[in-house]
């Protein structure tokens, strides 16, 4: 797990004013979940979802993003190309995906 904290610059010595975000990672260094300062939890699943519907247990690509409200966005991949022929995005998921990609392991 990594955390990033932001401090109130007008009260830098007051630890109760900091806002912290947390990102949990799998042993492969891929993001598993994120929690924002308001304690909203989002997660990422890497369960195989290939367009040919064959499960190869690769866990290679992020396939389901779940936001704090329980909304899911799913992506299917072409096994041979890694391209995304099928997507299902819902409210706020592009922000979650961008945040998880930007946070990366430190």
JSON list of C-alpha atoms in Angstrom, two decimals:
[
{"chain": "A", "resi": 1, "resn": "UNK", "atom": "CA", "xyz": [0.00, 0.00, 0.00]},
{"chain": "A", "resi": 2, "resn": "UNK", "atom": "CA", "xyz": [1.15, 3.50, -0.71]},
{"chain": "A", "resi": 3, "resn": "UNK", "atom": "CA", "xyz": [-0.29, 6.73, 0.57]},
{"chain": "A", "resi": 4, "resn": "UNK", "atom": "CA", "xyz": [-0.15, 10.29, -0.63]},
{"chain": "A", "resi": 5, "resn": "UNK", "atom": "CA", "xyz": [-0.94, 13.10, 1.78]},
{"chain": "A", "resi": 6, "resn": "UNK", "atom": "CA", "xyz": [-1.66, 16.73, 1.06]},
{"chain": "A", "resi": 7, "resn": "UNK", "atom": "CA", "xyz": [-1.18, 19.30, 3.77]},
{"chain": "A", "resi": 8, "resn": "UNK", "atom": "CA", "xyz": [-2.83, 22.62, 4.49]},
{"chain": "A", "resi": 9, "resn": "UNK", "atom": "CA", "xyz": [-0.05, 25.10, 3.64]},
{"chain": "A", "resi": 10, "resn": "UNK", "atom": "CA", "xyz": [-1.50, 27.66, 6.05]},
{"chain": "A", "resi": 11, "resn": "UNK", "atom": "CA", "xyz": [-1.19, 25.18, 8.95]},
{"chain": "A", "resi": 12, "resn": "UNK", "atom": "CA", "xyz": [1.67, 22.88, 7.94]},
{"chain": "A", "resi": 13, "resn": "UNK", "atom": "CA", "xyz": [2.36, 21.65, 11.49]},
{"chain": "A", "resi": 14, "resn": "UNK", "atom": "CA", "xyz": [-1.21, 20.48, 12.10]},
{"chain": "A", "resi": 15, "resn": "UNK", "atom": "CA", "xyz": [-1.34, 16.80, 11.11]},
{"chain": "A", "resi": 16, "resn": "UNK", "atom": "CA", "xyz": [-5.12, 16.70, 11.59]},
{"chain": "A", "resi": 17, "resn": "UNK", "atom": "CA", "xyz": [-5.48, 18.94, 8.52]},
{"chain": "A", "resi": 18, "resn": "UNK", "atom": "CA", "xyz": [-3.82, 16.54, 6.08]},
{"chain": "A", "resi": 19, "resn": "UNK", "atom": "CA", "xyz": [-5.80, 14.64, 3.44]},
{"chain": "A", "resi": 20, "resn": "UNK", "atom": "CA", "xyz": [-4.52, 11.18, 2.55]},
{"chain": "A", "resi": 21, "resn": "UNK", "atom": "CA", "xyz": [-5.25, 8.90, -0.40]},
{"chain": "A", "resi": 22, "resn": "UNK", "atom": "CA", "xyz": [-4.26, 5.24, -0.46]},
{"chain": "A", "resi": 23, "resn": "UNK", "atom": "CA", "xyz": [-3.53, 2.78, -3.25]},
{"chain": "A", "resi": 24, "resn": "UNK", "atom": "CA", "xyz": [-3.16, -0.96, -2.72]},
{"chain": "A", "resi": 25, "resn": "UNK", "atom": "CA", "xyz": [-1.17, -3.07, -5.16]},
{"chain": "A", "resi": 26, "resn": "UNK", "atom": "CA", "xyz": [-0.96, -6.72, -6.09]},
{"chain": "A", "resi": 27, "resn": "UNK", "atom": "CA", "xyz": [2.48, -8.38, -5.87]},
{"chain": "A", "resi": 28, "resn": "UNK", "atom": "CA", "xyz": [2.75, -7.76, -9.63]},
{"chain": "A", "resi": 29, "resn": "UNK", "atom": "CA", "xyz": [2.77, -3.98, -8.94]},
{"chain": "A", "resi": 30, "resn": "UNK", "atom": "CA", "xyz": [-0.61, -3.49, -10.59]},
{"chain": "A", "resi": 31, "resn": "UNK", "atom": "CA", "xyz": [-3.17, -1.36, -8.71]},
{"chain": "A", "resi": 32, "resn": "UNK", "atom": "CA", "xyz": [-5.82, -3.34, -6.83]},
{"chain": "A", "resi": 33, "resn": "UNK", "atom": "CA", "xyz": [-7.78, -0.58, -5.12]},
{"chain": "A", "resi": 34, "resn": "UNK", "atom": "CA", "xyz": [-7.76, 3.08, -4.17]},
{"chain": "A", "resi": 35, "resn": "UNK", "atom": "CA", "xyz": [-9.28, 5.01, -1.28]},
{"chain": "A", "resi": 36, "resn": "UNK", "atom": "CA", "xyz": [-9.67, 8.79, -1.42]},
{"chain": "A", "resi": 37, "resn": "UNK", "atom": "CA", "xyz": [-9.57, 11.23, 1.54]},
{"chain": "A", "resi": 38, "resn": "UNK", "atom": "CA", "xyz": [-13.37, 10.90, 1.97]},
{"chain": "A", "resi": 39, "resn": "UNK", "atom": "CA", "xyz": [-12.90, 7.11, 2.41]},
{"chain": "A", "resi": 40, "resn": "UNK", "atom": "CA", "xyz": [-14.48, 6.26, -0.96]},
{"chain": "A", "resi": 41, "resn": "UNK", "atom": "CA", "xyz": [-13.14, 2.89, -2.09]},
{"chain": "A", "resi": 42, "resn": "UNK", "atom": "CA", "xyz": [-12.64, 1.87, -5.74]},
{"chain": "A", "resi": 43, "resn": "UNK", "atom": "CA", "xyz": [-11.20, -1.39, -7.04]},
{"chain": "A", "resi": 44, "resn": "UNK", "atom": "CA", "xyz": [-9.82, -3.03, -10.16]},
{"chain": "A", "resi": 45, "resn": "UNK", "atom": "CA", "xyz": [-10.24, -6.66, -11.26]},
{"chain": "A", "resi": 46, "resn": "UNK", "atom": "CA", "xyz": [-7.85, -8.42, -13.63]},
{"chain": "A", "resi": 47, "resn": "UNK", "atom": "CA", "xyz": [-9.98, -11.53, -14.23]},
{"chain": "A", "resi": 48, "resn": "UNK", "atom": "CA", "xyz": [-9.62, -12.61, -17.86]},
{"chain": "A", "resi": 49, "resn": "UNK", "atom": "CA", "xyz": [-12.24, -11.22, -20.25]},
{"chain": "A", "resi": 50, "resn": "UNK", "atom": "CA", "xyz": [-11.21, -12.03, -23.79]},
{"chain": "A", "resi": 51, "resn": "UNK", "atom": "CA", "xyz": [-13.48, -11.58, -26.80]},
{"chain": "A", "resi": 52, "resn": "UNK", "atom": "CA", "xyz": [-13.26, -15.33, -27.59]},
{"chain": "A", "resi": 53, "resn": "UNK", "atom": "CA", "xyz": [-14.64, -16.09, -24.06]},
{"chain": "A", "resi": 54, "resn": "UNK", "atom": "CA", "xyz": [-11.72, -18.40, -23.21]},
{"chain": "A", "resi": 55, "resn": "UNK", "atom": "CA", "xyz": [-10.35, -17.99, -19.69]},
{"chain": "A", "resi": 56, "resn": "UNK", "atom": "CA", "xyz": [-6.58, -18.39, -19.80]},
{"chain": "A", "resi": 57, "resn": "UNK", "atom": "CA", "xyz": [-5.94, -17.21, -16.20]},
{"chain": "A", "resi": 58, "resn": "UNK", "atom": "CA", "xyz": [-3.48, -14.59, -17.42]},
{"chain": "A", "resi": 59, "resn": "UNK", "atom": "CA", "xyz": [-4.73, -11.72, -15.22]},
{"chain": "A", "resi": 60, "resn": "UNK", "atom": "CA", "xyz": [-2.93, -9.54, -17.76]},
{"chain": "A", "resi": 61, "resn": "UNK", "atom": "CA", "xyz": [-5.34, -6.64, -18.24]},
{"chain": "A", "resi": 62, "resn": "UNK", "atom": "CA", "xyz": [-7.65, -4.59, -16.01]},
{"chain": "A", "resi": 63, "resn": "UNK", "atom": "CA", "xyz": [-11.13, -5.84, -16.89]},
{"chain": "A", "resi": 64, "resn": "UNK", "atom": "CA", "xyz": [-13.52, -4.43, -14.28]},
{"chain": "A", "resi": 65, "resn": "UNK", "atom": "CA", "xyz": [-13.39, -1.13, -12.45]},
{"chain": "A", "resi": 66, "resn": "UNK", "atom": "CA", "xyz": [-15.75, -0.70, -9.49]},
{"chain": "A", "resi": 67, "resn": "UNK", "atom": "CA", "xyz": [-16.35, 2.74, -7.99]},
{"chain": "A", "resi": 68, "resn": "UNK", "atom": "CA", "xyz": [-17.41, 3.67, -4.45]},
{"chain": "A", "resi": 69, "resn": "UNK", "atom": "CA", "xyz": [-21.09, 3.47, -5.41]},
{"chain": "A", "resi": 70, "resn": "UNK", "atom": "CA", "xyz": [-20.72, -0.08, -6.74]},
{"chain": "A", "resi": 71, "resn": "UNK", "atom": "CA", "xyz": [-20.93, 0.93, -10.41]},
{"chain": "A", "resi": 72, "resn": "UNK", "atom": "CA", "xyz": [-18.87, -1.31, -12.69]},
{"chain": "A", "resi": 73, "resn": "UNK", "atom": "CA", "xyz": [-17.16, -0.65, -15.99]},
{"chain": "A", "resi": 74, "resn": "UNK", "atom": "CA", "xyz": [-15.94, -3.64, -17.94]},
{"chain": "A", "resi": 75, "resn": "UNK", "atom": "CA", "xyz": [-13.57, -4.14, -20.84]},
{"chain": "A", "resi": 76, "resn": "UNK", "atom": "CA", "xyz": [-13.02, -7.17, -23.06]},
{"chain": "A", "resi": 77, "resn": "UNK", "atom": "CA", "xyz": [-9.72, -7.69, -24.85]},
{"chain": "A", "resi": 78, "resn": "UNK", "atom": "CA", "xyz": [-8.69, -9.47, -28.02]},
{"chain": "A", "resi": 79, "resn": "UNK", "atom": "CA", "xyz": [-6.25, -12.16, -26.84]},
{"chain": "A", "resi": 80, "resn": "UNK", "atom": "CA", "xyz": [-4.02, -11.97, -29.93]},
{"chain": "A", "resi": 81, "resn": "UNK", "atom": "CA", "xyz": [-3.74, -8.18, -30.12]},
{"chain": "A", "resi": 82, "resn": "UNK", "atom": "CA", "xyz": [-4.50, -6.87, -26.64]},
{"chain": "A", "resi": 83, "resn": "UNK", "atom": "CA", "xyz": [-6.97, -4.49, -28.30]},
{"chain": "A", "resi": 84, "resn": "UNK", "atom": "CA", "xyz": [-10.31, -3.63, -26.70]},
{"chain": "A", "resi": 85, "resn": "UNK", "atom": "CA", "xyz": [-13.18, -4.60, -29.02]},
{"chain": "A", "resi": 86, "resn": "UNK", "atom": "CA", "xyz": [-15.88, -4.33, -26.32]},
{"chain": "A", "resi": 87, "resn": "UNK", "atom": "CA", "xyz": [-16.27, -1.78, -23.51]},
{"chain": "A", "resi": 88, "resn": "UNK", "atom": "CA", "xyz": [-18.97, -0.86, -21.04]},
{"chain": "A", "resi": 89, "resn": "UNK", "atom": "CA", "xyz": [-18.25, 2.41, -19.23]},
{"chain": "A", "resi": 90, "resn": "UNK", "atom": "CA", "xyz": [-20.47, 3.92, -16.61]},
{"chain": "A", "resi": 91, "resn": "UNK", "atom": "CA", "xyz": [-20.56, 7.06, -14.52]},
{"chain": "A", "resi": 92, "resn": "UNK", "atom": "CA", "xyz": [-17.17, 8.20, -13.12]},
{"chain": "A", "resi": 93, "resn": "UNK", "atom": "CA", "xyz": [-15.20, 5.21, -14.34]},
{"chain": "A", "resi": 94, "resn": "UNK", "atom": "CA", "xyz": [-12.88, 7.09, -16.66]},
{"chain": "A", "resi": 95, "resn": "UNK", "atom": "CA", "xyz": [-11.77, 9.24, -13.71]},
{"chain": "A", "resi": 96, "resn": "UNK", "atom": "CA", "xyz": [-11.06, 6.14, -11.60]},
{"chain": "A", "resi": 97, "resn": "UNK", "atom": "CA", "xyz": [-9.10, 4.50, -14.41]},
{"chain": "A", "resi": 98, "resn": "UNK", "atom": "CA", "xyz": [-7.03, 7.66, -14.97]},
{"chain": "A", "resi": 99, "resn": "UNK", "atom": "CA", "xyz": [-6.38, 8.02, -11.23]},
{"chain": "A", "resi": 100, "resn": "UNK", "atom": "CA", "xyz": [-5.23, 4.41, -10.85]},
{"chain": "A", "resi": 101, "resn": "UNK", "atom": "CA", "xyz": [-2.97, 4.68, -13.90]},
{"chain": "A", "resi": 102, "resn": "UNK", "atom": "CA", "xyz": [-1.42, 7.93, -12.67]},
{"chain": "A", "resi": 103, "resn": "UNK", "atom": "CA", "xyz": [-0.86, 6.75, -9.10]},
{"chain": "A", "resi": 104, "resn": "UNK", "atom": "CA", "xyz": [1.47, 3.88, -10.08]},
{"chain": "A", "resi": 105, "resn": "UNK", "atom": "CA", "xyz": [3.79, 2.22, -7.53]},
{"chain": "A", "resi": 106, "resn": "UNK", "atom": "CA", "xyz": [6.30, 4.41, -5.76]}
]
